[in-house]
């Protein structure tokens, strides 16, 4: 049995239930599909109380969606711009709140300059934030850093967004 | 000059390997109730908050137990009691355009909330069940697999 439910923002997505004997699409809140012996069957929408009864235990431990923070940088700067100092405090508060042991720090650059320099710059940006968090008491073992140089722009080259938006460190607190 | 160039290329390659090698965790345990084990090859590891999860791990909950996990693309999956989930395949390399997220719900109850891979490359996300496959366009759904 498969039940499509609203996500944490209240939005309802779409799933396709594929058996050997056909496909059923669910796209409405509480849409229910039974799947037996390879045959999917739409069963209309399930009562909310029933959903909560069947899935109570799994729902109780459902993780809070990860929170993503963005820190932006001046051209070629390793430290984020001063305007983002309050964001650092928010990150630390979020880590404390969740008692998070799983934090990702991803460094990025814009596409100006040499790609290899950018790769190293993105690594230094990520490590700078890691060291900052560790100096504030976050366990280093809980932090995974990664860096992408100019390879994973937030806004593709040629889009209307200003290029400095791609100079960033993403911090994901899980 | 030549030496330093070779050196820096090697450094970039090594960095790539640590970032994307098979050794990298695909996610971690966020919350545990009761008894939950992670089966990794021959080993059985008791799951605790923060325990890393790798591709091919199997998560198993006992009665009156439950577990919530978060994957690296921010997918979240939680399991109710007497449930089993296999992490079949996971690959998340946005800068190379490489994506895969395949889990198998063997038995039990589950809540699944899709993450970034479902946004960027929906065809790469599959949830297998004993009777068929769920293609995930997003985002939150629940599954009960009767044993």
PDB file of C-alpha atoms in Angstrom:
ATOM      1  CA  UNK A   1       0.000   0.000   0.000  1.00  0.00           C
ATOM      2  CA  UNK A   2       1.344   3.416  -0.996  1.00  0.00           C
ATOM      3  CA  UNK A   3      -0.095   6.746   0.177  1.00  0.00           C
ATOM      4  CA  UNK A   4       0.969  10.126  -1.224  1.00  0.00           C
ATOM      5  CA  UNK A   5       1.012  12.807   1.486  1.00  0.00           C
ATOM      6  CA  UNK A   6       1.761  16.550   1.667  1.00  0.00           C
ATOM      7  CA  UNK A   7       5.418  17.353   2.429  1.00  0.00           C
ATOM      8  CA  UNK A   8       6.610  19.602   5.250  1.00  0.00           C
ATOM      9  CA  UNK A   9       5.839  22.706   3.181  1.00  0.00           C
ATOM     10  CA  UNK A  10       2.296  21.455   2.575  1.00  0.00           C
ATOM     11  CA  UNK A  11       3.004  20.597  -1.056  1.00  0.00           C
ATOM     12  CA  UNK A  12       1.859  17.404  -2.729  1.00  0.00           C
ATOM     13  CA  UNK A  13       4.101  15.818  -5.362  1.00  0.00           C
ATOM     14  CA  UNK A  14       3.617  12.957  -7.802  1.00  0.00           C
ATOM     15  CA  UNK A  15       4.596   9.304  -7.740  1.00  0.00           C
ATOM     16  CA  UNK A  16       4.219   6.573 -10.355  1.00  0.00           C
ATOM     17  CA  UNK A  17       3.537   3.100  -9.057  1.00  0.00           C
ATOM     18  CA  UNK A  18       4.818   0.634 -11.637  1.00  0.00           C
ATOM     19  CA  UNK A  19       3.964  -3.058 -11.563  1.00  0.00           C
ATOM     20  CA  UNK A  20       4.587  -5.706 -14.211  1.00  0.00           C
ATOM     21  CA  UNK A  21       0.891  -5.264 -15.014  1.00  0.00           C
ATOM     22  CA  UNK A  22       0.567  -1.491 -15.473  1.00  0.00           C
ATOM     23  CA  UNK A  23       1.322   1.911 -13.928  1.00  0.00           C
ATOM     24  CA  UNK A  24      -0.832   4.089 -11.670  1.00  0.00           C
ATOM     25  CA  UNK A  25      -0.033   7.764 -11.024  1.00  0.00           C
ATOM     26  CA  UNK A  26      -0.823   9.349  -7.660  1.00  0.00           C
ATOM     27  CA  UNK A  27      -0.808  13.143  -7.489  1.00  0.00           C
ATOM     28  CA  UNK A  28      -3.472  14.104  -4.933  1.00  0.00           C
ATOM     29  CA  UNK A  29      -3.124  14.413  -1.180  1.00  0.00           C
ATOM     30  CA  UNK A  30      -3.823  11.045   0.558  1.00  0.00           C
ATOM     31  CA  UNK A  31      -4.081   9.261  -2.839  1.00  0.00           C
ATOM     32  CA  UNK A  32      -3.712   5.563  -2.143  1.00  0.00           C
ATOM     33  CA  UNK A  33      -2.476   2.827  -4.462  1.00  0.00           C
ATOM     34  CA  UNK A  34      -2.605  -0.890  -3.677  1.00  0.00           C
ATOM     35  CA  UNK A  35       0.078  -3.003  -5.299  1.00  0.00           C
ATOM     36  CA  UNK A  36      -0.380  -6.765  -5.338  1.00  0.00           C
ATOM     37  CA  UNK A  37       1.226  -9.353  -7.603  1.00  0.00           C
ATOM     38  CA  UNK A  38       2.546  -6.652  -9.910  1.00  0.00           C
ATOM     39  CA  UNK A  39      -0.851  -5.021 -10.361  1.00  0.00           C
ATOM     40  CA  UNK A  40      -1.225  -1.420  -9.103  1.00  0.00           C
ATOM     41  CA  UNK A  41      -4.759  -0.241  -8.305  1.00  0.00           C
ATOM     42  CA  UNK A  42      -5.881   3.302  -7.391  1.00  0.00           C
ATOM     43  CA  UNK A  43      -7.964   3.236  -4.187  1.00  0.00           C
ATOM     44  CA  UNK A  44      -8.980   6.897  -3.853  1.00  0.00           C
ATOM     45  CA  UNK A  45      -7.926   8.930  -0.865  1.00  0.00           C
ATOM     46  CA  UNK A  46      -7.331   7.435   2.565  1.00  0.00           C
ATOM     47  CA  UNK A  47      -8.709   9.033   5.744  1.00  0.00           C
ATOM     48  CA  UNK A  48      -6.028  11.067   7.511  1.00  0.00           C
ATOM     49  CA  UNK A  49      -6.720   9.259  10.809  1.00  0.00           C
ATOM     50  CA  UNK A  50      -6.135   5.913   9.148  1.00  0.00           C
ATOM     51  CA  UNK A  51      -2.836   7.085   7.616  1.00  0.00           C
ATOM     52  CA  UNK A  52      -1.709   8.246  11.050  1.00  0.00           C
ATOM     53  CA  UNK A  53      -2.713   4.937  12.617  1.00  0.00           C
ATOM     54  CA  UNK A  54      -0.879   2.779  10.078  1.00  0.00           C
ATOM     55  CA  UNK A  55       2.282   4.910   9.909  1.00  0.00           C
ATOM     56  CA  UNK A  56       2.370   6.357  13.462  1.00  0.00           C
ATOM     57  CA  UNK A  57       5.764   4.864  14.409  1.00  0.00           C
ATOM     58  CA  UNK A  58       7.540   5.765  11.179  1.00  0.00           C
ATOM     59  CA  UNK A  59       6.064   9.293  11.314  1.00  0.00           C
ATOM     60  CA  UNK A  60       7.246   9.804  14.899  1.00  0.00           C
ATOM     61  CA  UNK A  61      10.910   9.354  13.923  1.00  0.00           C
ATOM     62  CA  UNK A  62      10.624  11.159  10.605  1.00  0.00           C
ATOM     63  CA  UNK A  63      13.694  13.428  10.405  1.00  0.00           C
ATOM     64  CA  UNK A  64      13.204  17.167  10.300  1.00  0.00           C
ATOM     65  CA  UNK A  65      14.144  18.209   6.766  1.00  0.00           C
ATOM     66  CA  UNK A  66      17.800  19.286   6.609  1.00  0.00           C
ATOM     67  CA  UNK A  67      18.388  23.033   6.743  1.00  0.00           C
ATOM     68  CA  UNK A  68      20.593  24.664   4.139  1.00  0.00           C
ATOM     69  CA  UNK A  69      22.532  27.902   4.775  1.00  0.00           C
ATOM     70  CA  UNK A  70      24.361  29.923   2.128  1.00  0.00           C
ATOM     71  CA  UNK A  71      27.382  32.128   2.789  1.00  0.00           C
ATOM     72  CA  UNK A  72      28.580  34.379  -0.008  1.00  0.00           C
ATOM     73  CA  UNK A  73      32.037  35.766  -0.717  1.00  0.00           C
ATOM     74  CA  UNK A  74      33.824  38.715  -2.267  1.00  0.00           C
ATOM     75  CA  UNK A  75      35.886  37.910  -5.377  1.00  0.00           C
ATOM     76  CA  UNK A  76      38.725  35.510  -4.456  1.00  0.00           C
ATOM     77  CA  UNK A  77      37.991  35.841  -0.727  1.00  0.00           C
ATOM     78  CA  UNK A  78      38.346  32.769   1.479  1.00  0.00           C
ATOM     79  CA  UNK A  79      36.239  34.137   4.350  1.00  0.00           C
ATOM     80  CA  UNK A  80      32.594  34.957   3.693  1.00  0.00           C
ATOM     81  CA  UNK A  81      31.543  38.610   3.497  1.00  0.00           C
ATOM     82  CA  UNK A  82      30.908  40.309   6.821  1.00  0.00           C
ATOM     83  CA  UNK A  83      27.203  40.537   6.083  1.00  0.00           C
ATOM     84  CA  UNK A  84      27.048  36.765   6.626  1.00  0.00           C
ATOM     85  CA  UNK A  85      28.414  36.751  10.191  1.00  0.00           C
ATOM     86  CA  UNK A  86      24.848  36.502  11.590  1.00  0.00           C
ATOM     87  CA  UNK A  87      24.290  33.434   9.381  1.00  0.00           C
ATOM     88  CA  UNK A  88      27.257  31.734  11.092  1.00  0.00           C
ATOM     89  CA  UNK A  89      25.492  32.286  14.425  1.00  0.00           C
ATOM     90  CA  UNK A  90      22.287  30.818  12.970  1.00  0.00           C
ATOM     91  CA  UNK A  91      24.214  27.760  11.785  1.00  0.00           C
ATOM     92  CA  UNK A  92      25.691  27.188  15.244  1.00  0.00           C
ATOM     93  CA  UNK A  93      22.263  27.624  16.871  1.00  0.00           C
ATOM     94  CA  UNK A  94      20.734  25.118  14.430  1.00  0.00           C
ATOM     95  CA  UNK A  95      23.493  22.560  15.130  1.00  0.00           C
ATOM     96  CA  UNK A  96      22.879  22.980  18.886  1.00  0.00           C
ATOM     97  CA  UNK A  97      19.091  22.751  18.509  1.00  0.00           C
ATOM     98  CA  UNK A  98      19.227  19.532  16.551  1.00  0.00           C
ATOM     99  CA  UNK A  99      22.253  18.166  18.402  1.00  0.00           C
ATOM    100  CA  UNK A 100      23.352  17.507  14.834  1.00  0.00           C
ATOM    101  CA  UNK A 101      26.141  15.036  14.172  1.00  0.00           C
ATOM    102  CA  UNK A 102      25.894  15.341  10.398  1.00  0.00           C
ATOM    103  CA  UNK A 103      26.944  18.611   8.825  1.00  0.00           C
ATOM    104  CA  UNK A 104      28.061  19.099   5.216  1.00  0.00           C
ATOM    105  CA  UNK A 105      30.125  22.062   4.082  1.00  0.00           C
ATOM    106  CA  UNK A 106      30.440  22.531   0.308  1.00  0.00           C
ATOM    107  CA  UNK A 107      32.715  25.180  -1.194  1.00  0.00           C
ATOM    108  CA  UNK A 108      32.046  26.797  -4.580  1.00  0.00           C
ATOM    109  CA  UNK A 109      33.412  29.608  -6.742  1.00  0.00           C
ATOM    110  CA  UNK A 110      32.177  31.632  -9.695  1.00  0.00           C
ATOM    111  CA  UNK A 111      33.512  30.849 -13.157  1.00  0.00           C
ATOM    112  CA  UNK A 112      35.928  33.773 -13.484  1.00  0.00           C
ATOM    113  CA  UNK A 113      39.626  32.907 -13.526  1.00  0.00           C
ATOM    114  CA  UNK A 114      41.498  29.639 -13.712  1.00  0.00           C
ATOM    115  CA  UNK A 115      39.475  26.448 -13.008  1.00  0.00           C
ATOM    116  CA  UNK A 116      42.280  24.850 -11.011  1.00  0.00           C
ATOM    117  CA  UNK A 117      42.720  27.967  -8.868  1.00  0.00           C
ATOM    118  CA  UNK A 118      38.967  27.946  -8.359  1.00  0.00           C
ATOM    119  CA  UNK A 119      39.039  24.304  -7.243  1.00  0.00           C
ATOM    120  CA  UNK A 120      41.622  25.173  -4.574  1.00  0.00           C
ATOM    121  CA  UNK A 121      39.770  28.334  -3.576  1.00  0.00           C
ATOM    122  CA  UNK A 122      36.534  26.376  -3.086  1.00  0.00           C
ATOM    123  CA  UNK A 123      38.405  23.914  -0.863  1.00  0.00           C
ATOM    124  CA  UNK A 124      39.866  26.745   1.217  1.00  0.00           C
ATOM    125  CA  UNK A 125      36.424  28.329   1.554  1.00  0.00           C
ATOM    126  CA  UNK A 126      34.936  25.072   2.828  1.00  0.00           C
ATOM    127  CA  UNK A 127      37.834  24.444   5.231  1.00  0.00           C
ATOM    128  CA  UNK A 128      37.635  27.995   6.574  1.00  0.00           C
ATOM    129  CA  UNK A 129      34.031  27.429   7.653  1.00  0.00           C
ATOM    130  CA  UNK A 130      34.854  24.004   9.069  1.00  0.00           C
ATOM    131  CA  UNK A 131      37.644  25.455  11.222  1.00  0.00           C
ATOM    132  CA  UNK A 132      35.364  28.257  12.331  1.00  0.00           C
ATOM    133  CA  UNK A 133      32.654  25.797  13.457  1.00  0.00           C
ATOM    134  CA  UNK A 134      35.216  23.556  15.179  1.00  0.00           C
ATOM    135  CA  UNK A 135      36.621  26.582  17.037  1.00  0.00           C
ATOM    136  CA  UNK A 136      33.078  27.169  18.287  1.00  0.00           C
ATOM    137  CA  UNK A 137      32.771  23.657  19.700  1.00  0.00           C
ATOM    138  CA  UNK A 138      31.308  21.650  16.815  1.00  0.00           C
ATOM    139  CA  UNK A 139      32.908  18.195  16.616  1.00  0.00           C
ATOM    140  CA  UNK A 140      35.179  17.894  13.583  1.00  0.00           C
ATOM    141  CA  UNK A 141      34.063  14.260  13.140  1.00  0.00           C
ATOM    142  CA  UNK A 142      30.500  15.464  12.500  1.00  0.00           C
ATOM    143  CA  UNK A 143      31.564  17.656   9.575  1.00  0.00           C
ATOM    144  CA  UNK A 144      32.094  16.463   6.004  1.00  0.00           C
ATOM    145  CA  UNK A 145      33.624  19.010   3.653  1.00  0.00           C
ATOM    146  CA  UNK A 146      33.513  18.899  -0.123  1.00  0.00           C
ATOM    147  CA  UNK A 147      34.433  21.374  -2.850  1.00  0.00           C
ATOM    148  CA  UNK A 148      33.400  21.805  -6.439  1.00  0.00           C
ATOM    149  CA  UNK A 149      35.317  24.808  -7.786  1.00  0.00           C
ATOM    150  CA  UNK A 150      33.188  26.432 -10.479  1.00  0.00           C
ATOM    151  CA  UNK A 151      31.595  23.070 -11.422  1.00  0.00           C
ATOM    152  CA  UNK A 152      28.290  23.329  -9.546  1.00  0.00           C
ATOM    153  CA  UNK A 153      26.976  26.871 -10.008  1.00  0.00           C
ATOM    154  CA  UNK A 154      23.840  27.902  -8.133  1.00  0.00           C
ATOM    155  CA  UNK A 155      22.832  29.865 -11.210  1.00  0.00           C
ATOM    156  CA  UNK A 156      23.990  28.651 -14.628  1.00  0.00           C
ATOM    157  CA  UNK A 157      26.358  30.821 -16.607  1.00  0.00           C
ATOM    158  CA  UNK A 158      24.395  33.156 -18.854  1.00  0.00           C
ATOM    159  CA  UNK A 159      21.445  33.405 -16.483  1.00  0.00           C
ATOM    160  CA  UNK A 160      20.357  36.830 -15.268  1.00  0.00           C
ATOM    161  CA  UNK A 161      21.572  36.191 -11.724  1.00  0.00           C
ATOM    162  CA  UNK A 162      24.725  38.115 -10.793  1.00  0.00           C
ATOM    163  CA  UNK A 163      27.824  35.936 -10.959  1.00  0.00           C
ATOM    164  CA  UNK A 164      28.731  36.607  -7.301  1.00  0.00           C
ATOM    165  CA  UNK A 165      25.798  34.424  -6.218  1.00  0.00           C
ATOM    166  CA  UNK A 166      27.867  31.423  -7.322  1.00  0.00           C
ATOM    167  CA  UNK A 167      30.730  32.351  -4.950  1.00  0.00           C
ATOM    168  CA  UNK A 168      29.468  30.523  -1.886  1.00  0.00           C
ATOM    169  CA  UNK A 169      29.743  27.943   0.816  1.00  0.00           C
ATOM    170  CA  UNK A 170      26.691  25.797   1.456  1.00  0.00           C
ATOM    171  CA  UNK A 171      26.281  24.494   4.969  1.00  0.00           C
ATOM    172  CA  UNK A 172      23.731  21.702   5.380  1.00  0.00           C
ATOM    173  CA  UNK A 173      22.701  20.833   8.931  1.00  0.00           C
ATOM    174  CA  UNK A 174      20.975  17.449   9.237  1.00  0.00           C
TER     175      UNK A 174
ATOM    176  CA  UNK B   1      57.622  23.529 -12.744  1.00  0.00           C
ATOM    177  CA  UNK B   2      56.807  20.164 -14.263  1.00  0.00           C
ATOM    178  CA  UNK B   3      57.012  18.489 -10.879  1.00  0.00           C
ATOM    179  CA  UNK B   4      54.653  20.959  -9.267  1.00  0.00           C
ATOM    180  CA  UNK B   5      52.143  20.548 -12.100  1.00  0.00           C
ATOM    181  CA  UNK B   6      52.152  16.740 -11.725  1.00  0.00           C
ATOM    182  CA  UNK B   7      51.830  17.198  -8.000  1.00  0.00           C
ATOM    183  CA  UNK B   8      48.821  19.456  -8.218  1.00  0.00           C
ATOM    184  CA  UNK B   9      47.080  17.191 -10.741  1.00  0.00           C
ATOM    185  CA  UNK B  10      47.653  14.283  -8.346  1.00  0.00           C
ATOM    186  CA  UNK B  11      46.274  16.383  -5.498  1.00  0.00           C
ATOM    187  CA  UNK B  12      43.117  17.133  -7.467  1.00  0.00           C
ATOM    188  CA  UNK B  13      42.712  13.436  -8.346  1.00  0.00           C
ATOM    189  CA  UNK B  14      43.154  12.392  -4.723  1.00  0.00           C
ATOM    190  CA  UNK B  15      40.658  14.983  -3.601  1.00  0.00           C
ATOM    191  CA  UNK B  16      38.244  13.624  -6.172  1.00  0.00           C
ATOM    192  CA  UNK B  17      38.729  10.133  -4.830  1.00  0.00           C
ATOM    193  CA  UNK B  18      38.085  11.043  -1.215  1.00  0.00           C
ATOM    194  CA  UNK B  19      35.061  13.039  -2.229  1.00  0.00           C
ATOM    195  CA  UNK B  20      33.487  10.425  -4.465  1.00  0.00           C
ATOM    196  CA  UNK B  21      35.046   7.035  -3.691  1.00  0.00           C
ATOM    197  CA  UNK B  22      33.014   3.980  -2.719  1.00  0.00           C
ATOM    198  CA  UNK B  23      34.041   4.620   0.863  1.00  0.00           C
ATOM    199  CA  UNK B  24      31.884   7.678   1.237  1.00  0.00           C
ATOM    200  CA  UNK B  25      28.816   7.491   3.465  1.00  0.00           C
ATOM    201  CA  UNK B  26      25.522   7.923   1.632  1.00  0.00           C
ATOM    202  CA  UNK B  27      23.775   9.215   4.733  1.00  0.00           C
ATOM    203  CA  UNK B  28      23.412   8.932   8.475  1.00  0.00           C
ATOM    204  CA  UNK B  29      21.033   7.915  11.222  1.00  0.00           C
ATOM    205  CA  UNK B  30      19.084  10.838  12.602  1.00  0.00           C
ATOM    206  CA  UNK B  31      16.936   9.206  15.308  1.00  0.00           C
ATOM    207  CA  UNK B  32      16.499   5.737  16.804  1.00  0.00           C
ATOM    208  CA  UNK B  33      13.865   4.150  19.016  1.00  0.00           C
ATOM    209  CA  UNK B  34      14.323   0.645  20.402  1.00  0.00           C
ATOM    210  CA  UNK B  35      16.554  -1.834  18.614  1.00  0.00           C
ATOM    211  CA  UNK B  36      17.809  -1.050  15.136  1.00  0.00           C
ATOM    212  CA  UNK B  37      20.680  -2.782  13.351  1.00  0.00           C
ATOM    213  CA  UNK B  38      22.604  -1.979  10.222  1.00  0.00           C
ATOM    214  CA  UNK B  39      23.733  -5.083   8.363  1.00  0.00           C
ATOM    215  CA  UNK B  40      26.970  -4.386   6.476  1.00  0.00           C
ATOM    216  CA  UNK B  41      28.375  -7.478   4.781  1.00  0.00           C
ATOM    217  CA  UNK B  42      29.038  -9.936   7.601  1.00  0.00           C
ATOM    218  CA  UNK B  43      28.725  -7.310  10.326  1.00  0.00           C
ATOM    219  CA  UNK B  44      25.743  -6.158  12.332  1.00  0.00           C
ATOM    220  CA  UNK B  45      26.088  -2.674  13.787  1.00  0.00           C
ATOM    221  CA  UNK B  46      23.715  -1.221  16.378  1.00  0.00           C
ATOM    222  CA  UNK B  47      22.351   2.001  14.874  1.00  0.00           C
ATOM    223  CA  UNK B  48      22.711   5.166  16.940  1.00  0.00           C
ATOM    224  CA  UNK B  49      22.156   8.805  16.185  1.00  0.00           C
ATOM    225  CA  UNK B  50      24.994   9.825  13.873  1.00  0.00           C
ATOM    226  CA  UNK B  51      25.880   6.305  12.617  1.00  0.00           C
ATOM    227  CA  UNK B  52      26.996   6.568   8.981  1.00  0.00           C
ATOM    228  CA  UNK B  53      25.157   4.606   6.315  1.00  0.00           C
ATOM    229  CA  UNK B  54      26.856   3.206   3.211  1.00  0.00           C
ATOM    230  CA  UNK B  55      25.579   1.850  -0.094  1.00  0.00           C
ATOM    231  CA  UNK B  56      24.465  -1.778   0.208  1.00  0.00           C
ATOM    232  CA  UNK B  57      23.735  -1.448   3.932  1.00  0.00           C
ATOM    233  CA  UNK B  58      20.529  -3.061   5.153  1.00  0.00           C
ATOM    234  CA  UNK B  59      18.598  -1.384   7.978  1.00  0.00           C
ATOM    235  CA  UNK B  60      16.443  -3.582  10.184  1.00  0.00           C
ATOM    236  CA  UNK B  61      14.115  -2.548  13.014  1.00  0.00           C
ATOM    237  CA  UNK B  62      12.815  -4.902  15.713  1.00  0.00           C
ATOM    238  CA  UNK B  63       9.307  -4.766  17.223  1.00  0.00           C
ATOM    239  CA  UNK B  64       8.557  -1.502  19.057  1.00  0.00           C
ATOM    240  CA  UNK B  65      11.489   0.084  17.227  1.00  0.00           C
ATOM    241  CA  UNK B  66      11.847   2.782  14.597  1.00  0.00           C
ATOM    242  CA  UNK B  67      14.597   4.712  12.823  1.00  0.00           C
ATOM    243  CA  UNK B  68      14.895   7.897  10.759  1.00  0.00           C
ATOM    244  CA  UNK B  69      17.751   8.489   8.306  1.00  0.00           C
ATOM    245  CA  UNK B  70      18.919  11.365   6.097  1.00  0.00           C
ATOM    246  CA  UNK B  71      20.751  10.776   2.805  1.00  0.00           C
ATOM    247  CA  UNK B  72      23.377  13.057   1.309  1.00  0.00           C
ATOM    248  CA  UNK B  73      20.960  14.632  -1.191  1.00  0.00           C
ATOM    249  CA  UNK B  74      18.627  15.432   1.754  1.00  0.00           C
ATOM    250  CA  UNK B  75      16.239  12.556   1.110  1.00  0.00           C
ATOM    251  CA  UNK B  76      14.756  11.395   4.419  1.00  0.00           C
ATOM    252  CA  UNK B  77      13.449   7.884   5.084  1.00  0.00           C
ATOM    253  CA  UNK B  78      11.941   6.570   8.297  1.00  0.00           C
ATOM    254  CA  UNK B  79      11.078   2.983   9.194  1.00  0.00           C
ATOM    255  CA  UNK B  80       8.460   1.742  11.631  1.00  0.00           C
ATOM    256  CA  UNK B  81       8.737  -1.530  13.610  1.00  0.00           C
ATOM    257  CA  UNK B  82       9.693  -4.880  11.998  1.00  0.00           C
ATOM    258  CA  UNK B  83      10.831  -3.129   8.858  1.00  0.00           C
ATOM    259  CA  UNK B  84      13.723  -3.702   6.485  1.00  0.00           C
ATOM    260  CA  UNK B  85      15.298  -1.325   3.992  1.00  0.00           C
ATOM    261  CA  UNK B  86      18.167  -2.010   1.621  1.00  0.00           C
ATOM    262  CA  UNK B  87      20.291   0.893   0.323  1.00  0.00           C
ATOM    263  CA  UNK B  88      20.908  -0.493  -3.135  1.00  0.00           C
ATOM    264  CA  UNK B  89      22.595   2.345  -4.955  1.00  0.00           C
ATOM    265  CA  UNK B  90      23.386   5.973  -4.233  1.00  0.00           C
ATOM    266  CA  UNK B  91      25.430   8.447  -6.222  1.00  0.00           C
ATOM    267  CA  UNK B  92      25.195  12.228  -5.899  1.00  0.00           C
ATOM    268  CA  UNK B  93      27.725  14.182  -7.969  1.00  0.00           C
ATOM    269  CA  UNK B  94      25.961  17.326  -9.178  1.00  0.00           C
ATOM    270  CA  UNK B  95      29.078  18.759 -10.847  1.00  0.00           C
ATOM    271  CA  UNK B  96      29.489  15.615 -12.967  1.00  0.00           C
ATOM    272  CA  UNK B  97      25.810  15.084 -13.629  1.00  0.00           C
ATOM    273  CA  UNK B  98      25.937  11.644 -11.984  1.00  0.00           C
ATOM    274  CA  UNK B  99      22.883  10.704  -9.947  1.00  0.00           C
ATOM    275  CA  UNK B 100      21.396   7.484  -8.587  1.00  0.00           C
ATOM    276  CA  UNK B 101      19.163   6.756  -5.641  1.00  0.00           C
ATOM    277  CA  UNK B 102      17.686   3.270  -5.397  1.00  0.00           C
ATOM    278  CA  UNK B 103      16.360   1.757  -2.186  1.00  0.00           C
ATOM    279  CA  UNK B 104      14.440  -1.443  -1.649  1.00  0.00           C
ATOM    280  CA  UNK B 105      11.611  -1.587   0.905  1.00  0.00           C
ATOM    281  CA  UNK B 106      11.646  -5.268   1.833  1.00  0.00           C
ATOM    282  CA  UNK B 107       8.984  -5.252   4.571  1.00  0.00           C
ATOM    283  CA  UNK B 108       7.335  -2.980   7.110  1.00  0.00           C
ATOM    284  CA  UNK B 109       6.207   0.654   7.164  1.00  0.00           C
ATOM    285  CA  UNK B 110       8.058   3.635   5.692  1.00  0.00           C
ATOM    286  CA  UNK B 111       7.841   7.389   5.249  1.00  0.00           C
ATOM    287  CA  UNK B 112       9.913   8.691   2.321  1.00  0.00           C
ATOM    288  CA  UNK B 113      10.615  12.331   1.471  1.00  0.00           C
ATOM    289  CA  UNK B 114      12.609  12.796  -1.727  1.00  0.00           C
ATOM    290  CA  UNK B 115      15.608  15.121  -1.898  1.00  0.00           C
ATOM    291  CA  UNK B 116      17.682  16.959  -4.478  1.00  0.00           C
ATOM    292  CA  UNK B 117      18.215  14.039  -6.859  1.00  0.00           C
ATOM    293  CA  UNK B 118      14.440  13.816  -7.426  1.00  0.00           C
ATOM    294  CA  UNK B 119      14.480  17.528  -8.317  1.00  0.00           C
ATOM    295  CA  UNK B 120      17.494  17.407 -10.637  1.00  0.00           C
ATOM    296  CA  UNK B 121      17.219  13.924 -12.185  1.00  0.00           C
ATOM    297  CA  UNK B 122      13.868  12.319 -11.269  1.00  0.00           C
ATOM    298  CA  UNK B 123      14.486   9.257 -13.446  1.00  0.00           C
ATOM    299  CA  UNK B 124      17.438   8.340 -11.204  1.00  0.00           C
ATOM    300  CA  UNK B 125      15.215   7.865  -8.151  1.00  0.00           C
ATOM    301  CA  UNK B 126      13.536   4.512  -7.592  1.00  0.00           C
ATOM    302  CA  UNK B 127      11.921   2.854  -4.617  1.00  0.00           C
ATOM    303  CA  UNK B 128      11.617  -0.891  -5.081  1.00  0.00           C
ATOM    304  CA  UNK B 129       9.031  -3.025  -3.310  1.00  0.00           C
ATOM    305  CA  UNK B 130       8.442  -6.786  -3.627  1.00  0.00           C
ATOM    306  CA  UNK B 131       5.476  -6.155  -5.976  1.00  0.00           C
ATOM    307  CA  UNK B 132       6.699  -3.263  -8.103  1.00  0.00           C
ATOM    308  CA  UNK B 133       8.636  -0.029  -8.308  1.00  0.00           C
ATOM    309  CA  UNK B 134       7.740   3.526  -7.258  1.00  0.00           C
ATOM    310  CA  UNK B 135       9.083   6.204  -9.591  1.00  0.00           C
ATOM    311  CA  UNK B 136       9.482   9.304  -7.457  1.00  0.00           C
ATOM    312  CA  UNK B 137       8.762  12.734  -8.912  1.00  0.00           C
ATOM    313  CA  UNK B 138       8.468  14.111  -5.377  1.00  0.00           C
ATOM    314  CA  UNK B 139       8.111  14.382  -2.558  1.00  0.00           C
ATOM    315  CA  UNK B 140       6.489  12.715   0.483  1.00  0.00           C
ATOM    316  CA  UNK B 141       4.779   9.346   0.552  1.00  0.00           C
ATOM    317  CA  UNK B 142       4.272   6.389   2.830  1.00  0.00           C
ATOM    318  CA  UNK B 143       4.569   2.723   2.040  1.00  0.00           C
ATOM    319  CA  UNK B 144       3.412  -0.398   3.846  1.00  0.00           C
ATOM    320  CA  UNK B 145       4.865  -3.669   2.622  1.00  0.00           C
ATOM    321  CA  UNK B 146       2.961  -6.606   4.079  1.00  0.00           C
ATOM    322  CA  UNK B 147       5.127  -9.641   4.795  1.00  0.00           C
TER     323      UNK B 147
END
